[in-house]
Coordinates of C-alpha atoms and ligand atoms in Angstrom, one line a residue:
X1 CA 32.1 84.8 -49.9
X2 CA 32.6 81.4 -48.2
X3 CA 31.6 81.7 -44.5
X4 CA 33.1 79.4 -42.0
X5 CA 30.8 80.5 -39.2
X6 CA 27.1 81.5 -39.6
X7 CA 25.6 82.8 -36.4
X8 CA 21.8 82.9 -36.2
X9 CA 20.0 84.6 -33.4
X10 CA 16.7 82.9 -32.7
X11 CA 15.9 85.6 -30.1
X12 CA 17.8 88.5 -28.4
X13 CA 16.2 87.4 -25.1
X14 CA 18.1 85.7 -22.3
X15 CA 16.6 84.0 -19.3
X16 CA 19.7 84.8 -17.2
X17 CA 21.3 88.0 -16.0
X18 CA 25.1 87.4 -15.9
X19 CA 27.1 90.3 -14.4
X20 CA 29.4 90.5 -17.5
X21 CA 26.8 90.2 -20.2
X22 CA 27.4 92.3 -23.3
X23 CA 24.0 91.9 -24.9
X24 CA 22.1 95.1 -25.2
X25 CA 18.7 93.6 -26.0
X26 CA 18.4 90.8 -23.6
X27 CA 14.9 91.9 -22.5
X28 CA 13.6 91.6 -26.1
X29 CA 11.5 88.5 -26.5
X30 CA 11.1 88.7 -30.2
X31 CA 11.7 85.6 -32.3
X32 CA 13.4 85.3 -35.7
X33 CA 10.4 85.3 -38.1
X34 CA 9.6 82.7 -40.8
X35 CA 10.4 85.4 -43.4
X36 CA 13.9 85.9 -42.0
X37 CA 14.5 82.1 -41.9
X38 CA 13.3 81.8 -45.4
X39 CA 15.6 84.6 -46.5
X40 CA 18.6 82.9 -44.8
X41 CA 17.8 79.7 -46.6
X42 CA 17.3 81.3 -50.0
X43 CA 19.9 84.1 -50.0
X44 CA 22.7 82.5 -47.9
X45 CA 22.5 78.7 -47.6
X46 CA 21.3 78.0 -51.1
X47 CA 24.0 80.2 -52.5
X48 CA 26.9 78.5 -50.9
X49 CA 29.1 75.9 -52.7
X50 CA 27.9 72.4 -51.8
X51 CA 31.2 71.6 -50.1
X52 CA 31.1 74.6 -47.7
X53 CA 32.1 73.5 -44.2
X54 CA 30.5 76.1 -42.0
X55 CA 29.3 76.0 -38.4
X56 CA 25.7 77.2 -38.3
X57 CA 25.4 78.3 -34.7
X58 CA 22.3 79.3 -32.7
X59 CA 23.6 82.0 -30.4
X60 CA 23.4 85.6 -29.1
X61 CA 20.6 85.8 -26.6
X62 CA 19.8 82.4 -25.0
X63 CA 18.8 80.1 -27.9
X64 CA 16.7 77.8 -25.6
X65 CA 14.5 80.8 -24.8
X66 CA 13.0 80.1 -28.2
X67 CA 10.5 77.3 -28.1
X68 CA 11.2 73.8 -29.5
X69 CA 8.3 74.2 -31.9
X70 CA 10.1 77.3 -33.3
X71 CA 13.2 75.1 -33.9
X72 CA 11.1 72.4 -35.6
X73 CA 10.1 75.0 -38.2
X74 CA 13.5 76.5 -38.4
X75 CA 15.3 73.2 -39.1
X76 CA 12.6 72.2 -41.6
X77 CA 13.2 75.5 -43.4
X78 CA 17.0 75.5 -43.4
X79 CA 17.9 71.8 -43.6
X80 CA 17.1 71.2 -47.3
X81 CA 19.8 73.8 -48.3
X82 CA 22.4 73.2 -45.6
X83 CA 25.7 72.5 -47.4
X84 CA 26.4 68.8 -46.6
X85 CA 29.7 69.5 -44.8
X86 CA 28.2 72.2 -42.6
X87 CA 26.7 71.4 -39.2
X88 CA 24.4 73.0 -36.7
X89 CA 25.5 73.9 -33.2
X90 CA 24.1 75.7 -30.2
X91 CA 25.8 77.8 -27.6
X92 CA 23.6 77.7 -24.5
X93 CA 23.6 78.2 -20.8
X94 CA 22.0 74.8 -20.6
X95 CA 19.7 75.5 -17.7
X96 CA 16.5 74.3 -19.4
X97 CA 17.9 71.3 -21.3
X98 CA 15.6 68.4 -20.9
X99 CA 14.7 65.2 -22.8
X100 CA 12.8 67.2 -25.5
X101 CA 15.8 69.4 -26.2
X102 CA 18.1 66.4 -26.3
X103 CA 15.7 64.7 -28.7
X104 CA 15.9 67.8 -31.0
X105 CA 19.7 67.9 -30.8
X106 CA 19.9 64.3 -31.7
X107 CA 17.5 64.4 -34.6
X108 CA 19.1 67.5 -36.1
X109 CA 22.7 66.4 -35.3
X110 CA 23.2 69.7 -33.4
X111 CA 26.4 70.0 -31.4
X112 CA 26.0 71.6 -28.0
X113 CA 28.3 73.9 -26.2
X114 CA 27.6 75.0 -22.6
X115 CA 28.5 78.1 -20.8
X116 CA 29.8 77.0 -17.3
X117 CA 32.2 79.2 -15.4
X118 CA 34.0 76.4 -13.6
X119 CA 33.4 75.3 -10.0
X120 CA 30.2 76.4 -8.2
X121 CA 31.6 79.3 -6.2
X122 CA 33.1 80.9 -9.3
X123 CA 30.1 80.3 -11.6
X124 CA 27.6 81.5 -9.1
X125 CA 29.4 84.7 -8.4
X126 CA 28.5 85.9 -11.8
X127 CA 26.1 83.7 -13.7
X128 CA 22.7 84.5 -12.1
X129 CA 19.0 84.3 -12.8
X130 CA 17.1 87.4 -13.5
X131 CA 16.2 87.6 -9.8
X132 CA 19.8 87.1 -8.7
X133 CA 19.7 83.3 -7.9
X134 CA 22.6 81.0 -8.6
X135 CA 22.5 78.8 -11.7
X136 CA 25.4 76.4 -11.3
X137 CA 23.3 73.4 -10.2
X138 CA 20.9 74.0 -13.2
X139 CA 23.8 74.2 -15.7
X140 CA 25.3 71.0 -14.2
X141 CA 21.9 69.3 -14.5
X142 CA 21.9 70.2 -18.2
X143 CA 25.4 68.9 -18.6
X144 CA 24.6 65.6 -16.9
X145 CA 21.5 65.1 -19.0
X146 CA 23.5 65.6 -22.1
X147 CA 26.2 63.3 -21.0
X148 CA 23.7 60.6 -20.0
X149 CA 22.4 60.9 -23.6
X150 CA 26.0 60.4 -24.8
X151 CA 26.6 64.0 -25.9
X152 CA 30.0 65.4 -25.1
X153 CA 29.4 69.1 -24.8
X154 CA 32.2 71.5 -25.1
X155 CA 32.3 74.0 -22.2
X156 CA 33.1 77.7 -22.5
X157 CA 34.4 79.2 -19.2
X158 CA 34.6 83.0 -18.8
X159 CA 37.4 83.7 -16.3
X160 CA 37.5 86.5 -13.7
X161 CA 40.8 87.5 -11.9
X162 CA 39.7 85.7 -8.8
X163 CA 39.8 82.4 -10.7
X164 CA 43.5 82.7 -11.6
X165 CA 45.0 81.3 -8.4
X166 CA 42.7 78.3 -8.4
X167 CA 43.8 76.2 -11.4
X168 CA 43.7 72.9 -9.4
X169 CA 40.1 73.6 -8.4
X170 CA 39.2 74.2 -12.0
X171 CA 41.0 71.2 -13.2
X172 CA 39.3 69.0 -10.6
X173 CA 35.9 70.4 -11.7
X174 CA 36.4 69.5 -15.4
X175 CA 37.9 66.1 -14.6
X176 CA 35.2 65.2 -12.0
X177 CA 32.4 66.2 -14.3
X178 CA 33.8 64.4 -17.4
X179 CA 34.4 67.7 -19.3
X180 CA 37.3 67.2 -21.8
X181 CA 36.8 70.1 -24.3
X182 CA 37.0 73.6 -22.7
X183 CA 37.5 77.1 -24.1
X184 CA 38.6 79.9 -21.8
X185 CA 37.6 83.5 -22.3
X186 CA 37.7 86.6 -20.2
X187 CA 35.0 89.1 -19.5
X188 CA 35.4 91.7 -22.1
X189 CA 34.8 95.4 -22.3
X190 CA 32.2 95.5 -25.1
X191 CA 28.5 96.1 -25.8
X192 CA 26.6 96.7 -22.6
X193 CA 29.5 95.4 -20.5
X194 CA 31.0 98.8 -19.7
X195 CA 34.0 97.5 -17.8
X196 CA 36.1 94.3 -17.6
X197 CA 37.1 92.8 -14.3
X198 CA 40.6 92.5 -15.9
X199 CA 40.9 96.3 -16.4
X200 CA 43.3 98.4 -14.4
X201 CA 46.1 95.8 -14.0
X202 CA 48.1 93.5 -16.3
X203 CA 46.9 90.0 -15.7
X204 CA 48.7 88.4 -18.6
X205 CA 51.3 86.5 -16.6
X206 CA 48.7 85.4 -14.0
X207 CA 46.5 84.1 -16.9
X208 CA 49.6 82.4 -18.4
X209 CA 50.4 80.7 -15.1
X210 CA 46.8 79.5 -14.8
X211 CA 46.9 77.9 -18.2
X212 CA 50.4 76.3 -17.6
X213 CA 49.0 74.8 -14.4
X214 CA 46.0 73.4 -16.2
X215 CA 48.2 71.9 -18.8
X216 CA 50.5 70.4 -16.3
X217 CA 47.7 69.0 -14.2
X218 CA 46.1 67.3 -17.2
X219 CA 49.5 66.0 -18.4
X220 CA 50.5 64.6 -15.0
X221 CA 47.1 62.9 -14.4
X222 CA 46.7 61.7 -18.0
X223 CA 43.3 63.3 -18.2
X224 CA 42.6 64.4 -21.8
X225 CA 41.6 68.0 -21.2
X226 CA 41.5 69.8 -24.5
X227 CA 42.0 73.5 -24.1
X228 CA 40.8 74.9 -27.4
X229 CA 42.9 78.1 -27.6
X230 CA 46.1 76.3 -26.7
X231 CA 45.4 73.3 -28.9
X232 CA 44.8 75.6 -31.9
X233 CA 48.2 77.2 -31.4
X234 CA 49.9 73.8 -30.9
X235 CA 48.3 72.7 -34.2
X236 CA 49.7 75.8 -36.1
X237 CA 53.2 75.3 -34.6
X238 CA 53.1 71.6 -35.5
X239 CA 52.4 72.5 -39.1
X240 CA 48.6 72.0 -39.4
X241 CA 47.0 73.9 -42.2
X242 CA 46.5 77.5 -41.0
X243 CA 42.8 78.3 -40.6
X244 CA 42.6 82.0 -40.9
X245 CA 41.3 84.4 -38.3
X246 CA 37.6 84.6 -39.3
X247 CA 37.1 87.8 -37.2
X248 CA 39.3 89.8 -39.6
X249 CA 38.3 88.1 -42.8
X250 CA 35.2 89.8 -44.4
X251 CA 32.2 87.5 -44.4
X252 CA 34.1 84.5 -43.0
X253 CA 31.7 85.0 -40.0
X254 CA 28.2 85.9 -41.0
X255 CA 25.9 87.1 -38.2
X256 CA 22.1 87.3 -38.7
X257 CA 20.1 88.9 -35.9
X258 CA 16.5 87.8 -35.1
X259 CA 15.2 90.8 -37.1
X260 CA 17.3 90.0 -40.1
X261 CA 20.1 92.5 -39.6
X262 CA 23.4 91.3 -40.9
X263 CA 26.9 91.9 -39.7
X264 CA 30.4 90.3 -40.1
X265 CA 33.9 90.3 -38.5
X266 CA 33.5 89.8 -34.7
X267 CA 30.0 88.4 -33.9
X268 CA 29.7 90.8 -30.9
X269 CA 30.1 93.9 -33.1
X270 CA 26.3 94.0 -33.6
X271 CA 26.0 94.9 -29.9
X272 CA 28.3 97.9 -30.1
X273 CA 27.1 101.5 -30.6
X274 CA 29.1 102.9 -33.5
X275 CA 27.1 105.4 -35.5
X276 CA 29.9 106.0 -38.0
X277 CA 29.6 102.3 -39.0
X278 CA 25.8 102.2 -38.7
X279 CA 26.3 100.2 -35.5
X280 CA 28.1 97.5 -37.6
X281 CA 24.7 96.6 -39.2
X282 CA 25.7 96.1 -42.9
X283 CA 22.2 95.3 -44.2
X284 CA 19.1 93.2 -43.6
X285 CA 18.6 89.8 -45.1
X286 CA 15.0 90.6 -45.9
X287 CA 16.0 93.2 -48.4
X288 CA 19.7 92.5 -49.1
X289 CA 21.5 89.5 -50.6
X290 CA 25.2 88.6 -50.5
X291 CA 26.3 90.8 -53.4
X292 CA 24.5 93.9 -52.0
X293 CA 25.9 93.3 -48.5
X294 CA 29.4 93.3 -49.9
X295 CA 28.7 96.8 -51.4
X296 CA 27.3 98.3 -48.2
X297 CA 29.1 101.6 -47.5
X298 CA 29.4 101.0 -43.7
X299 CA 30.8 97.5 -44.4
X300 CA 33.3 99.0 -46.9
X301 CA 34.5 101.5 -44.3
X302 CA 34.9 98.8 -41.7
X303 CA 36.6 96.5 -44.1
X304 CA 39.3 99.1 -44.8
X305 CA 39.9 99.8 -41.1
X306 CA 40.0 96.1 -40.2
X307 CA 42.6 95.6 -43.0
X308 CA 44.7 98.5 -41.6
X309 CA 44.5 96.8 -38.2
X310 CA 45.9 93.6 -39.7
X311 CA 48.8 95.5 -41.2
X312 CA 49.4 97.2 -37.9
X313 CA 49.5 93.9 -36.1
X314 CA 52.0 92.3 -38.6
X315 CA 55.0 93.3 -36.5
X316 CA 53.6 91.6 -33.4
X317 CA 55.5 88.4 -32.5
X318 CA 52.2 86.5 -32.0
X319 CA 50.9 87.5 -35.4
X320 CA 51.6 84.0 -36.9
X321 CA 49.1 82.4 -34.5
X322 CA 46.8 85.3 -34.2
X323 CA 46.3 86.8 -37.6
X324 CA 45.4 90.3 -36.4
X325 CA 43.1 89.9 -33.4
X326 CA 39.5 90.8 -32.7
X327 CA 38.0 93.9 -34.3
X328 CA 35.3 94.2 -31.6
X329 CA 38.0 94.4 -28.8
X330 CA 40.1 96.8 -30.8
X331 CA 37.1 99.1 -31.3
X332 CA 35.8 98.8 -27.7
X333 CA 39.1 99.0 -25.9
X334 CA 41.1 101.3 -28.2
X335 CA 38.4 103.2 -30.1
X336 CA 39.2 102.0 -33.6
X337 CA 39.3 98.9 -35.8
X338 CA 42.8 99.8 -36.9
X339 CA 44.3 99.5 -33.4
X340 CA 46.7 96.7 -32.5
X341 CA 47.3 95.2 -29.0
X342 CA 44.3 95.0 -26.6
X343 CA 43.9 93.6 -23.1
X344 CA 41.8 90.9 -24.8
X345 CA 44.5 89.6 -27.1
X346 CA 47.1 89.7 -24.3
X347 CA 44.8 87.6 -22.1
X348 CA 43.7 85.1 -24.7
X349 CA 46.0 84.6 -27.7
X350 CA 49.2 85.8 -26.1
X351 CA 48.7 84.1 -22.8
X352 CA 47.8 80.8 -24.5
X353 CA 50.9 80.9 -26.8
X354 CA 53.1 81.7 -23.8
X355 CA 51.6 79.0 -21.7
X356 CA 52.0 76.4 -24.5
X357 CA 55.6 77.3 -25.0
X358 CA 56.4 77.3 -21.3
X359 CA 54.6 74.0 -20.8
X360 CA 56.4 72.3 -23.8
X361 CA 59.8 73.4 -22.8
X362 CA 59.4 72.4 -19.2
X363 CA 58.2 69.0 -20.2
X364 CA 60.6 68.5 -23.1
X365 CA 57.8 68.2 -25.6
X366 CA 57.3 69.4 -29.2
X367 CA 54.1 71.0 -30.4
X368 CA 53.4 67.9 -32.5
X369 CA 53.5 65.6 -29.5
X370 CA 50.9 67.8 -27.8
X371 CA 48.2 67.1 -30.4
X372 CA 46.0 64.0 -30.7
X373 CA 46.1 61.1 -30.0
X374 CA 47.3 62.6 -26.6
X375 CA 44.3 64.8 -26.7
X376 CA 40.9 64.2 -28.3
X377 CA 40.1 65.8 -31.6
X378 CA 37.9 68.9 -31.4
X379 CA 34.3 68.8 -32.5
X380 CA 33.8 71.6 -35.0
X381 CA 31.6 73.7 -32.9
X382 CA 32.4 77.4 -33.3
X383 CA 31.2 80.2 -31.2
X384 CA 32.3 82.8 -28.8
X385 CA 30.9 82.9 -25.3
X386 CA 27.4 83.0 -23.9
Ligands
SF4_401 S1 48.3 89.2 -30.4 FE1 47.3 91.3 -30.4 S2 48.8 92.7 -31.1 FE2 49.5 90.6 -31.7 S3 48.7 90.2 -33.7 FE3 47.2 89.5 -32.3 S4 45.8 91.3 -32.0 FE4 47.7 92.1 -32.9

């Protein structure tokens, strides 16, 4: 077991109420206890090879809802056994980031990724406070504070169908706000989000058009906008070493909830009700360790089905850049981990690959010429959406 992504949930609570949120326990204000942190240190971090390069990400719930004092204790506990090539990161909505948070991020070398759904009118249509107020200006304030402190946060944008005809507006937003590293997602049918705004119609070509427009605008203007999904595929096509799909590789992603529950494969699986897999909870770090987690019977069942899903995906023409998709979307959309194509994979991996190829051929470029130095290198922040 050599995880590349370790997601730690400081609290299930979130201070916002986004319309597409998939978190089932976002009212729960509990904090990860000192015992759970100690178990993570002793049973996970201390057991990893010294050269493990994992992203250790505070996520799932809004991490800044946990107090800074809690993080001081958490870093003091975990840091001594952090493998030297691993780094801390946080996926946050950014609305409370101030000088104290920035000081913490700086001292702990924590990379920051912000959830901002593009221009104000799109972001404020869905990312709301608990009493329905807009949050764009608060998120932008967090971004500016980070940038003023010389951080370059990556931004995750969750798209809605009504964004897809407005690529120039999105491009202007990123350029005008100095955002160079962006990751696009779509609101997904999973967890407590019972329907996706992308349901009921096929938006793949509209999403592809959106991405092609973004690439063309960046290329024409010389603005180094790094679109993570597209860049990853360009790297693979240009011959970069293939980094596997951590969502289908057992224990490549390790998720530890605030109460110590442990899961793997897609980080969002823990939010899914699935009694046949014990709701994808494969143990608890307070009583289990890595060897016992691997023997868990629910995990074994899930592992077998995820493997069947990979085999079923092998005939897909996108398999080489996908690796078999996302188990959480297969389960939530298709009812089983062994399924193949989902709306999610069509709108993310497939649309990104199609957009890249169309952009390259219309500009007479090769995948290699698309990569740095034309575009900045990614930071190593991992994570999904928040
Ligand atoms: S793109 Fe979809 S269908 Fe194709 S390999 Fe990936 S998950 Fe499977």
